[in-house]
Short mmCIF file of C-alpha atoms in Angstrom, two decimals:
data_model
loop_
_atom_site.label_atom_id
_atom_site.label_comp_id
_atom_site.label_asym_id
_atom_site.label_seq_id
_atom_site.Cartn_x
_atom_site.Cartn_y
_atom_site.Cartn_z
CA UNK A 1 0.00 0.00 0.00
CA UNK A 2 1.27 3.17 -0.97
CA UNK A 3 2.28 5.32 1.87
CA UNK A 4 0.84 8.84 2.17
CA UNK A 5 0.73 11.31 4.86
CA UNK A 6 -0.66 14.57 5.34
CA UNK A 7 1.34 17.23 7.04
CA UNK A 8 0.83 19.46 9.91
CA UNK A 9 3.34 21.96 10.15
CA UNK A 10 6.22 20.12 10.94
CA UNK A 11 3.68 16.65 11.87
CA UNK A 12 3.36 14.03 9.26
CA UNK A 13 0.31 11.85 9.95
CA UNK A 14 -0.13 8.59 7.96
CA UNK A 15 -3.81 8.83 6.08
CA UNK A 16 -3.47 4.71 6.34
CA UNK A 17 -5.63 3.70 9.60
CA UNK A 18 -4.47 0.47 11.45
CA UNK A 19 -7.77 0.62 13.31
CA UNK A 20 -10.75 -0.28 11.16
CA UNK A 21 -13.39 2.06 11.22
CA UNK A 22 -16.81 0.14 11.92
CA UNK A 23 -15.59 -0.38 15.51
CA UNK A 24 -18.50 -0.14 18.43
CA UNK A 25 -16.84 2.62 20.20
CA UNK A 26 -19.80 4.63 21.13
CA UNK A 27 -20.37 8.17 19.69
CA UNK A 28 -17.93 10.78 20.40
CA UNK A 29 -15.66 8.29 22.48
CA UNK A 30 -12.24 9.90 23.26
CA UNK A 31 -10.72 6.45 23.50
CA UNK A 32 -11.35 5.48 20.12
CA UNK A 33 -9.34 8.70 19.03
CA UNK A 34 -6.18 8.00 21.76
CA UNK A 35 -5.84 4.64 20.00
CA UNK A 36 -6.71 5.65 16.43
CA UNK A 37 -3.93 8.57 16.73
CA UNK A 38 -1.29 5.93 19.15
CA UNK A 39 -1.82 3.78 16.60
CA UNK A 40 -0.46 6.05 13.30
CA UNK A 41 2.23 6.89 15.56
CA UNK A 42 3.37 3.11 15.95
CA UNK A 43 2.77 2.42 12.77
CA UNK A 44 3.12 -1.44 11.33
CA UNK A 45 6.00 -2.92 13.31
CA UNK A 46 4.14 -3.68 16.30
CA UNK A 47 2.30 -5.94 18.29
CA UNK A 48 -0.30 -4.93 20.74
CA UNK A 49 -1.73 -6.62 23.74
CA UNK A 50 -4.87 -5.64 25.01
CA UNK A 51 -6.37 -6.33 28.65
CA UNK A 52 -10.15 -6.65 28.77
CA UNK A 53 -11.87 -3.23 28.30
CA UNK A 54 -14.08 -0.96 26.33
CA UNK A 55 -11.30 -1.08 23.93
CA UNK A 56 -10.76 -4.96 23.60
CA UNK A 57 -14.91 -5.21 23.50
CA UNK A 58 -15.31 -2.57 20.90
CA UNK A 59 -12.52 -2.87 18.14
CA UNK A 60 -13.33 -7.06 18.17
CA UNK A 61 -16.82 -7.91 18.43
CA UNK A 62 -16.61 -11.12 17.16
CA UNK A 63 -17.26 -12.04 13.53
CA UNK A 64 -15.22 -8.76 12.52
CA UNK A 65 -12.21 -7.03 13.71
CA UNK A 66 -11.06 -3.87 13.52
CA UNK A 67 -7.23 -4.48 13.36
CA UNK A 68 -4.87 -4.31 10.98
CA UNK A 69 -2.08 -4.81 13.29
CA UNK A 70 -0.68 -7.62 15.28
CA UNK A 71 -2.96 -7.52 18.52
CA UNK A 72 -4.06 -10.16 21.23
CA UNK A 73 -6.12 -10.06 24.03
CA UNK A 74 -5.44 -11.26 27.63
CA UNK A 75 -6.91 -11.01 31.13
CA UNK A 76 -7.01 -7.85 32.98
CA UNK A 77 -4.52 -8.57 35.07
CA UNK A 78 -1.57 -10.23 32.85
CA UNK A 79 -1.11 -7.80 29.96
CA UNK A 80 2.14 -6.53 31.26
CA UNK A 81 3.30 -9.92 31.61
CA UNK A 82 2.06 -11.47 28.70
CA UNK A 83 4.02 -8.72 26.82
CA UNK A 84 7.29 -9.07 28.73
CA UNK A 85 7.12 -13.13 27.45
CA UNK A 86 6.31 -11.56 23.88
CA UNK A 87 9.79 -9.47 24.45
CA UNK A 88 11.69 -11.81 25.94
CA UNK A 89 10.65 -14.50 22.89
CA UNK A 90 10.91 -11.80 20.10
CA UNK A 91 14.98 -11.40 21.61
CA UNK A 92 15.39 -15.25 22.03
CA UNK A 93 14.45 -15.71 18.21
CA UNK A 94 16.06 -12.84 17.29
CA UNK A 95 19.11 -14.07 18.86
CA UNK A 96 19.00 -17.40 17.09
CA UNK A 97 18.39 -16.17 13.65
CA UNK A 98 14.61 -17.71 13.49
CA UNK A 99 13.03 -14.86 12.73
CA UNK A 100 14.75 -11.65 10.77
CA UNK A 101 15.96 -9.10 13.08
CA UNK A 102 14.25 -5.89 13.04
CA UNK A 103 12.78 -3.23 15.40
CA UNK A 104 9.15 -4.69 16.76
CA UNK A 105 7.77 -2.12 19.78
CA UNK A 106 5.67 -4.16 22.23
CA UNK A 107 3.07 -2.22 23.46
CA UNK A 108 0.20 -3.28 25.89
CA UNK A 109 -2.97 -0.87 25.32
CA UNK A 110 -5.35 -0.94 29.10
CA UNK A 111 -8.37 0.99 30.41
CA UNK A 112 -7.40 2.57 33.95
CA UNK A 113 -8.97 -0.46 35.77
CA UNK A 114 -7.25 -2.37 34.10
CA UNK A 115 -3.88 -0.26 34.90
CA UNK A 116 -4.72 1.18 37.75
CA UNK A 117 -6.37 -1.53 39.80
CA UNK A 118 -6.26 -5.56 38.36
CA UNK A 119 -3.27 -5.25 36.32
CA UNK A 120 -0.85 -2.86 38.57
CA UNK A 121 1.08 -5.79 39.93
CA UNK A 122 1.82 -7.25 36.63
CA UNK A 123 2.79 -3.92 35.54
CA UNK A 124 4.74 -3.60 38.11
CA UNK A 125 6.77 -6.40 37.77
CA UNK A 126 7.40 -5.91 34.06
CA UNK A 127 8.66 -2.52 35.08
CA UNK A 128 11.07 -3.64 37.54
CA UNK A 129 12.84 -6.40 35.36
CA UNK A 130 13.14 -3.86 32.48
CA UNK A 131 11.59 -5.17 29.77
CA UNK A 132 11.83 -3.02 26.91
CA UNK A 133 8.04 -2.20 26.14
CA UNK A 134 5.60 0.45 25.89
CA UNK A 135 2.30 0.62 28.26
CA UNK A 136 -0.31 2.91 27.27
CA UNK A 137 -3.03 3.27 30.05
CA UNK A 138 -6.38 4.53 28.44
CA UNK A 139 -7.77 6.23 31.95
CA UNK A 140 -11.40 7.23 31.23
CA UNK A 141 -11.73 7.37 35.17
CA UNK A 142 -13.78 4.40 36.01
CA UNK A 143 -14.77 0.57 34.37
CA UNK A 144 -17.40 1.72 31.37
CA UNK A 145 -17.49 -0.96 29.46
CA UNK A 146 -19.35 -2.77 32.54
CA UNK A 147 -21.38 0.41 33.60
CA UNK A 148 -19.37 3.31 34.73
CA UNK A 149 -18.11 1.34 38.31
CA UNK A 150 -15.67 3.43 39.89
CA UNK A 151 -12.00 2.16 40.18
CA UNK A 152 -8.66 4.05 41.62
CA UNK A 153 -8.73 6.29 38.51
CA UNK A 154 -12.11 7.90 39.22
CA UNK A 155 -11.43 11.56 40.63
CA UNK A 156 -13.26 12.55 44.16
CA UNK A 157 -16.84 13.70 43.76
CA UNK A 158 -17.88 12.03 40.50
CA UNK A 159 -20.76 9.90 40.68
CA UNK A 160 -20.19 5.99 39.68
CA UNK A 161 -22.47 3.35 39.68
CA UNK A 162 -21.15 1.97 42.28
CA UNK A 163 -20.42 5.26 44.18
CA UNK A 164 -23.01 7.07 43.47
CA UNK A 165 -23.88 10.14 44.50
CA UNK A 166 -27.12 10.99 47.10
CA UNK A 167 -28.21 11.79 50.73
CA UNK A 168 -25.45 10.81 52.10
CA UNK A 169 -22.32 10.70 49.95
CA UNK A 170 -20.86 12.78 47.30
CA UNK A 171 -20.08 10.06 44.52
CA UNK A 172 -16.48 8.90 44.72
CA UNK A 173 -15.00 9.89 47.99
CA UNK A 174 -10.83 8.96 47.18
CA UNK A 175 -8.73 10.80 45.30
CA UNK A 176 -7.25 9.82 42.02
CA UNK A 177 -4.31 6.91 42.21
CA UNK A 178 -1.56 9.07 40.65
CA UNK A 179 -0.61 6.11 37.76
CA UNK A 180 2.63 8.22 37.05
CA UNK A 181 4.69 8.72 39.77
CA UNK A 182 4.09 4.91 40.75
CA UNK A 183 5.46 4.70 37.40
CA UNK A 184 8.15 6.53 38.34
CA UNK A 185 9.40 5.27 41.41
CA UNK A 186 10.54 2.02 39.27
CA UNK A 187 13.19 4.48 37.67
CA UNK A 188 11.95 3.82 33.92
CA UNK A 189 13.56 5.50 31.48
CA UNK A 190 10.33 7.43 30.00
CA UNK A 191 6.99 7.88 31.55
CA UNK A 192 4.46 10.53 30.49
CA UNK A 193 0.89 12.06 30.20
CA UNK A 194 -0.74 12.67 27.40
CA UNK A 195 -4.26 14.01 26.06
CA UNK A 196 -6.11 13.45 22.90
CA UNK A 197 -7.41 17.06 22.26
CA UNK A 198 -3.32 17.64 22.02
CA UNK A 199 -2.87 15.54 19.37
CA UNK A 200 0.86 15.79 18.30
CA UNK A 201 1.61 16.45 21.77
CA UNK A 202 0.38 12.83 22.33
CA UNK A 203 2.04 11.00 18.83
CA UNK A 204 5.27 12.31 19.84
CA UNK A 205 5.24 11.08 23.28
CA UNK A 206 4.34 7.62 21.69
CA UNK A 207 7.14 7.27 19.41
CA UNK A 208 9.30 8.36 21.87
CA UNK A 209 8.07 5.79 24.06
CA UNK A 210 8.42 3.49 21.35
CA UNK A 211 12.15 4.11 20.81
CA UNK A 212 13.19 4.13 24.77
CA UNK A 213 14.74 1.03 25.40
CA UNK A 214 12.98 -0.33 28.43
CA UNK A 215 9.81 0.54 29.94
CA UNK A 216 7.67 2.92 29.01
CA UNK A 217 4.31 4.22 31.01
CA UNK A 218 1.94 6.96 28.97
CA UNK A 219 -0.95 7.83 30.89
CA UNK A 220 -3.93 9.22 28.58
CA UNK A 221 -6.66 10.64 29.72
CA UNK A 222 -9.71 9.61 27.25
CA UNK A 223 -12.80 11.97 28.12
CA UNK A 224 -16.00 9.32 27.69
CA UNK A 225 -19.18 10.79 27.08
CA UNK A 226 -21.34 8.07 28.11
CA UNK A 227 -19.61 7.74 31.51
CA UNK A 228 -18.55 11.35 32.19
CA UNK A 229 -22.47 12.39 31.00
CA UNK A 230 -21.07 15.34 28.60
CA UNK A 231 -22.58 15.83 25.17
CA UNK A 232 -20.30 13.53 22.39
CA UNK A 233 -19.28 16.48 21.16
CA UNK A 234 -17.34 18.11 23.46
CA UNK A 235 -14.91 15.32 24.04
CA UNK A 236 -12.16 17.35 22.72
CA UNK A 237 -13.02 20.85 24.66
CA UNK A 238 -13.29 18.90 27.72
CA UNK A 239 -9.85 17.23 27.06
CA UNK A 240 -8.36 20.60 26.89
CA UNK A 241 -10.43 22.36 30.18
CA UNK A 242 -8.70 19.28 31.88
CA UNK A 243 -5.41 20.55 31.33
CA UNK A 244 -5.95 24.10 31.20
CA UNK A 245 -7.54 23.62 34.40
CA UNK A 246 -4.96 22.00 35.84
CA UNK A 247 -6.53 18.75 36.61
CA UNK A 248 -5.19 16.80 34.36
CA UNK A 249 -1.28 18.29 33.85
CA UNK A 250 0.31 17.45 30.49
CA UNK A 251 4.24 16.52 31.46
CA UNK A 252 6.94 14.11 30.97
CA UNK A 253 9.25 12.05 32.76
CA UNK A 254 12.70 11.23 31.20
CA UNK A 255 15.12 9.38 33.19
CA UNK A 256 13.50 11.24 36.23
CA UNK A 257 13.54 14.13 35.24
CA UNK A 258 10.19 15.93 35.09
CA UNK A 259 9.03 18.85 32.20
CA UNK A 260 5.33 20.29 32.02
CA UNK A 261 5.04 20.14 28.17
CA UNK A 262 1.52 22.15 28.45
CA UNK A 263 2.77 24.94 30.87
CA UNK A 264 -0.22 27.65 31.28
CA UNK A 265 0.82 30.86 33.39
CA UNK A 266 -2.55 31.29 34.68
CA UNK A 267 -4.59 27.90 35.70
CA UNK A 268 -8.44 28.57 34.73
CA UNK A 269 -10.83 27.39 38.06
CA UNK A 270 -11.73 23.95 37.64
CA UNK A 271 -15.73 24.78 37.91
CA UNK A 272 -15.29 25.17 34.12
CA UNK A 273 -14.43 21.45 33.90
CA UNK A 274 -16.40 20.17 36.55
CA UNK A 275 -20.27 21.92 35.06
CA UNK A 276 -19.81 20.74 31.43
CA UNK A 277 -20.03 16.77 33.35
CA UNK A 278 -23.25 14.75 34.94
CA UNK A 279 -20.80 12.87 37.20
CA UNK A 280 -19.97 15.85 38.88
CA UNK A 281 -23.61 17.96 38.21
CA UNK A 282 -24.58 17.24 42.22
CA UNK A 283 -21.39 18.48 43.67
CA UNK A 284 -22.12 21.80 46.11
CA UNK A 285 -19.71 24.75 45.72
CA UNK A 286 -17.54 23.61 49.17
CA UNK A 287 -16.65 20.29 47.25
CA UNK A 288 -15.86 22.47 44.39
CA UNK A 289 -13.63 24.63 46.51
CA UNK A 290 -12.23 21.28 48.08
CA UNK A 291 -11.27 19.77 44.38
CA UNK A 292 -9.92 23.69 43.76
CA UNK A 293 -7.74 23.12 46.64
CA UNK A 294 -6.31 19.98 46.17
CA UNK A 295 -5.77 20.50 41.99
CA UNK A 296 -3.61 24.02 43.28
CA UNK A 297 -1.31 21.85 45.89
CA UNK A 298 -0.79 19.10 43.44
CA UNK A 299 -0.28 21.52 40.88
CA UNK A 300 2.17 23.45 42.75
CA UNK A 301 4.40 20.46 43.77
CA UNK A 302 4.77 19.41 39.83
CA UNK A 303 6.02 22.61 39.53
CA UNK A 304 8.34 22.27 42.14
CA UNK A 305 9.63 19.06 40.41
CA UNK A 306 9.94 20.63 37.52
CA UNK A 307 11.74 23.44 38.79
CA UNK A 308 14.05 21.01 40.81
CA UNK A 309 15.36 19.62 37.22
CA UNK A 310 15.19 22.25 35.25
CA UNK A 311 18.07 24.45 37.85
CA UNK B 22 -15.66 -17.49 6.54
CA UNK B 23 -14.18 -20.23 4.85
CA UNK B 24 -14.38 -19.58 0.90
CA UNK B 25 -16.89 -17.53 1.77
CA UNK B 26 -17.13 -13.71 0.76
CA UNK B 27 -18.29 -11.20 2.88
CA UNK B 28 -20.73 -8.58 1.59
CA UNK B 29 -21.40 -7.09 4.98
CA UNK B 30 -20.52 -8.26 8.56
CA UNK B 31 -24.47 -8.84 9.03
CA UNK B 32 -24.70 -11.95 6.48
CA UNK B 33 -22.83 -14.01 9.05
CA UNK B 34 -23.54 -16.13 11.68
CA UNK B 35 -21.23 -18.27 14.46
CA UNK B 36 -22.25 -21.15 11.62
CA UNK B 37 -19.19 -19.22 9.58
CA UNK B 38 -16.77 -19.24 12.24
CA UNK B 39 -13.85 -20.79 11.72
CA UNK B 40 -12.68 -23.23 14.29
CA UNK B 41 -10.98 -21.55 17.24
CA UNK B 42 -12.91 -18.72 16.34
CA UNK B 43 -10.04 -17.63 13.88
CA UNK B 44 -10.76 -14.54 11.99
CA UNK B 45 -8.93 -14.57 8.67
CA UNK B 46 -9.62 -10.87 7.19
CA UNK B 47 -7.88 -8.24 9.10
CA UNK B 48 -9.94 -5.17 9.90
CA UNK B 49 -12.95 -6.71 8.51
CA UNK B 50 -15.02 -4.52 10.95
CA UNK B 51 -14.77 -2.14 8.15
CA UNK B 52 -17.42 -3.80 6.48
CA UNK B 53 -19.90 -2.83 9.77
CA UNK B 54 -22.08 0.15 8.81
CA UNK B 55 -21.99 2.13 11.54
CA UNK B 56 -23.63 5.28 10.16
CA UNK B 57 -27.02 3.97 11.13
CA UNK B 58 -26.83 5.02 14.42
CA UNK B 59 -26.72 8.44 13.76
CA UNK B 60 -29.30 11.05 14.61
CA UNK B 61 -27.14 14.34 13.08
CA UNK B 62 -25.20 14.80 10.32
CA UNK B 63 -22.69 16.60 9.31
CA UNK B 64 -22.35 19.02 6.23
CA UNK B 65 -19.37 20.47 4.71
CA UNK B 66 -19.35 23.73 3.10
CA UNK B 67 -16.41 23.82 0.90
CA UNK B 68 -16.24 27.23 0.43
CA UNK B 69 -15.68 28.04 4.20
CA UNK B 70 -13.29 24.79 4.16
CA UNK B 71 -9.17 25.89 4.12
CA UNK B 72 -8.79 22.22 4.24
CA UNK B 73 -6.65 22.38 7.88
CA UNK B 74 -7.17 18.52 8.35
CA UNK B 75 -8.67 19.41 11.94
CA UNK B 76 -11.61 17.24 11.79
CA UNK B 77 -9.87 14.57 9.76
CA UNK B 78 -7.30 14.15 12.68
CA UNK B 79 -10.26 14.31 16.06
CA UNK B 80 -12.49 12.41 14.01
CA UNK B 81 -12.90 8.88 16.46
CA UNK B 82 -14.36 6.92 14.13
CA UNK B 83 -12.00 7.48 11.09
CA UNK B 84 -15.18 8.71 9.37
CA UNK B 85 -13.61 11.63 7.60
CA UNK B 86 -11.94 10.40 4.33
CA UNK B 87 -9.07 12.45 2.23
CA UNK B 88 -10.48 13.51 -1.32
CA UNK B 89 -8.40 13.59 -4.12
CA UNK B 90 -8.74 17.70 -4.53
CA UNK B 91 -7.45 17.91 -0.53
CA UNK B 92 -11.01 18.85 0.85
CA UNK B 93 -11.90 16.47 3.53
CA UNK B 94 -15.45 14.72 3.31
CA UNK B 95 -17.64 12.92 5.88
CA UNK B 96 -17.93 9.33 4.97
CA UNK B 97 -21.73 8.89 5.81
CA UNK B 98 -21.15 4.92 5.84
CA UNK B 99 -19.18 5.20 9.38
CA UNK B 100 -19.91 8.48 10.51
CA UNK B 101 -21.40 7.94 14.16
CA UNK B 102 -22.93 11.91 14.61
CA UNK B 103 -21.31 12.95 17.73
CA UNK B 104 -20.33 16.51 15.93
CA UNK B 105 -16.23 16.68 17.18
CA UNK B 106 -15.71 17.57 13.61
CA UNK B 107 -18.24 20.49 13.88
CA UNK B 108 -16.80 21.56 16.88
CA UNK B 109 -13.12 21.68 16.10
CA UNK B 110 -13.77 23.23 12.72
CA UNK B 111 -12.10 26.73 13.12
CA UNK B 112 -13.95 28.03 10.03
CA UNK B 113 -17.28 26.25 10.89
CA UNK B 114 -17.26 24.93 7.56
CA UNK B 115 -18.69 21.77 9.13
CA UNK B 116 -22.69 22.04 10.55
CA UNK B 117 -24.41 19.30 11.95
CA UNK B 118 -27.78 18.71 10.88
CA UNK B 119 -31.18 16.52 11.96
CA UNK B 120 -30.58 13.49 10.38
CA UNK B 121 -34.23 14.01 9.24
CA UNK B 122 -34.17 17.22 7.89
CA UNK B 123 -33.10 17.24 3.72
#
C-alpha cells in the first residue's frame, strides 16, 4: 500500500488507519481517538496486547475485527506480563536467527482499571525487570465498558455506579491513584501524560516511548461521554479544560527528570471542567472549593519538580 | 468465513466461524455500517473549508476520508454523529444537521 501522509506543520500523519473504522466505540468516544492517533504513531512494526476493556470489547466484536495490526487479548490482570514473554521470545528468536531481526515495539494498550487496579502488579513487575516495552493506560476514570463502576482512577466527587452520588455521599469519595509517579518510582527511562485534544503532543510522546529502550508508562486521559455524562461532542473541549484547568497536567518524565510540556501561566478554576459533566452535576460549591484546593497543591508540587530539574 | 465472501458483517452467523474462532480478514469490521446510528449529520461547506485537516485528525471513528482535490469529506457509511468535527472546525465549515431534515 502506498504510503501517504498529510502534514501538519512540521507533523506528518499517515492517512493509512491500522484501526478499522466500523468499531463499536460509542459516539464521540475519546478512547477510540487516543488509540486511532497511538496507533499512526506506531505504525506497522508492532504488536499490541490488550487487557479486557471498552477497547478490547469494541474494536473485536466477534465475527469482525477492527485491526490491521498484530494484537491479542489477555486477562485484565496479565497484559504486562504477557508482553514481557512476547519481548523476551521476540529477543530469544532474534538471537538465534529464526526470525529476521528488526525493530518490533511491544506495546500493551489498558483501560485505567485495568492499569490502575487488576493489572498494577503485573505492571509492576514488568517494570522492575526492564523489559523493553511500551504501556499505554487509556484512563477514562472508572470501568465503562461494565457500567461506569468506579475504580482508583475515578477523581473525588464524580458519581459511579457503584459510588453514586445521594443523601449521604458525594459520589467517589478517594482521590485519584496518581498512575505516574508509581510509574516513576521504578526508575523507567520514559513515563508521560498525554491528552487526545493535544494531538501531536500525544504522537510524539508515543514514538518516543516506542524508541526508549525499556519501559515505558503513557498515561492518557480519554474523556467518555457516556460515563462522564457530557454531550459527544465536546470530548475534545473537555480534554483541553482538563489541562488548562490543571486537573489533568500534560508533562513528561525522562530518566527522572520531570518537564510540564503544556505549561499555562494562569490555571483557569476547575468549575469550568467540573459543570460541562453529569458525574460531577450534584457536587455543592464547598466540594468544588475542596477539588480547587487539592488541583492548586498538586499543581504546585509538579512545579516544584519541575523546577528542581530544570536548575 | 471459509471460501466464503463477505458482503457485509451482518450476512454471518457463528455457523461461519472458523474453528478456534479464527478470523482470517484483518480489519474486517470495516465492512460494519456504523452510520445507522446516527441522529445528526454533518455538512461540509467547501467554500468556508481551508482544508486544515482538523476534523480529519479528532475524528474517532475514522469517518472523515481524504479527497483527491485535498477537501476532507464525511464518509456517511461510518460516521457515528457525535459533531467533534463540527466543533473543532475553526472556520465552521462543518454544521451538523437533523438526520431528518433534507
Amino acid at each position: 500500500m502506498e504510503e501517504k501522509s498529510i502534514k501538519f506543520g512540521k507533523s506528518l500523519v499517515p492517512i493509512e488507519e491500522f484501526v478499522a473504522e466500523g468499531h463499536n466505540f460509542c459516539t464521540g468516544c475519546g478512547e477510540a481517538l487516543v488509540i486511532r492517533l497511538a496507533c499512526k504513531a506506531l505504525g506497522k512494526n508492532v504488536i499490541i496486547n490488550m487487557p479486557t476493556g471498552c477497547d478490547e470489547i469494541c474494536t473485536t466484536p466477534l465475527p469482525v475485527t477492527s485491526w490491521r495490526v498484530p494484537w491479542m487479548h489477555t486477562l485484565f490482570e496479565n497484559a504486562a506480563a504477557t508482553i514481557s514473554g512476547v519481548e523476551a521470545g521476540l529477543k530469544i528468536l532474534m538471537k538465534k536467527d529464526r526470525i529476521p531481526r528488526r525493530d518490533i515495539v511491544t506495546v500493551v494498550m489498558g483501560g485505567d482499571g485495568a492499569t490502575s487496579d487488576i493489572g498494577v502488579q503485573a505492571l509492576s513487575g514488568a517494570m522492575e525487570r526492564g523489559h523493553n516495552f511500551l504501556y499505554i493506560c487509556l484512563d477514562n476514570e472508572a470501568y465503562m465498558n461494565t457500567g461506569i463502576q468506579r475504580s482508583s482512577a475515578t477523581p473525588y466527587g464524580a458519581s459511579t455506579t457503584t459510588a453514586p452520588a445521594g443523601k449521604v455521599s458525594i459520589g467517589q469519595t478517594t482521590w485519584k491513584k496518581d498512575m505516574v509517579a508509581i510509574a516513576v518510582a521504578h526508575s523507567i527511562p520514559y513515563a508521560a501524560t498525554a491528552c487526545p485534544s493535544y494531538p501531536f503532543d500525544l504522537m510524539n510522546k508515543v514514538k518516543k516511548g516506542a524508541e526508549v529502550k525499556g519501559p515505558a508508562y503513557i498515561n492518557i486521559l480519554s474523556p467518555c461521554p457516556t460515563g462522564w455524562r457530557h454531550l459527544s461532542n465536546m470530548t475534545i473541549e473537555i480534554g483541553r479544560l482538563a489541562v488548562e484547568t490543571g486537573i489533568f497536567p500534560i508533562y513528561e518524565v525522562e530518566n527522572g527528570h520531570y518537564r510540564l510540556n503544556i505549561d499555562r501561566p494562569r490555571l483557569k478554576p476547575v468549575e469550568e471542567y467540573i459543570k460541562l459533566q453529569g458525574r460531577f452535576r450534584h457536587l455543592p460549591d464547598e466540594e468544588i472549593k475542596k477539588i480547587q484546593e487539592r488541583v492548586n497543591e498538586e499543581y504546585r508540587k509538579l512545579k516544584a519538580k519541575v523546577a528542581a530539574f530544570a536548575a | 468465513m471459509a471460501g466464503k465472501k463477505l458482503k457485509t458483517a451482518y450476512d454471518f452467523t457463528w455457523r461461519d466461524l472458523e474453528v478456534g474462532n479464527i478470523l482470517t480478514e484483518a480489519g474486517n469490521a470495516s465492512l460494519r455500517r456504523t452510520g445507522d446510528w446516527r441522529s445528526e449529520r454533518p455538512i461540509l461547506d467547501k467554500a468556508k473549508c481551508n482544508k486544515c485537516g482538523l476534523c480529519w485528525l479528532y475524528c474517532p471513528d475514522a469517518a472523515i476520508k481524504v479527497l483527491e482535490d485535498g477537501y476532507y469529506e464525511p464518509d456517511l457509511y461510518y460516521c457515528k454523529g457525535c459533531g467533534i468535527c463540527a466543533k473543532v472546525c475553526p472556520r465552521e465549515a462543518i454544521t451538523m444537521i437533523e438526520e431528518e431534515e433534507k
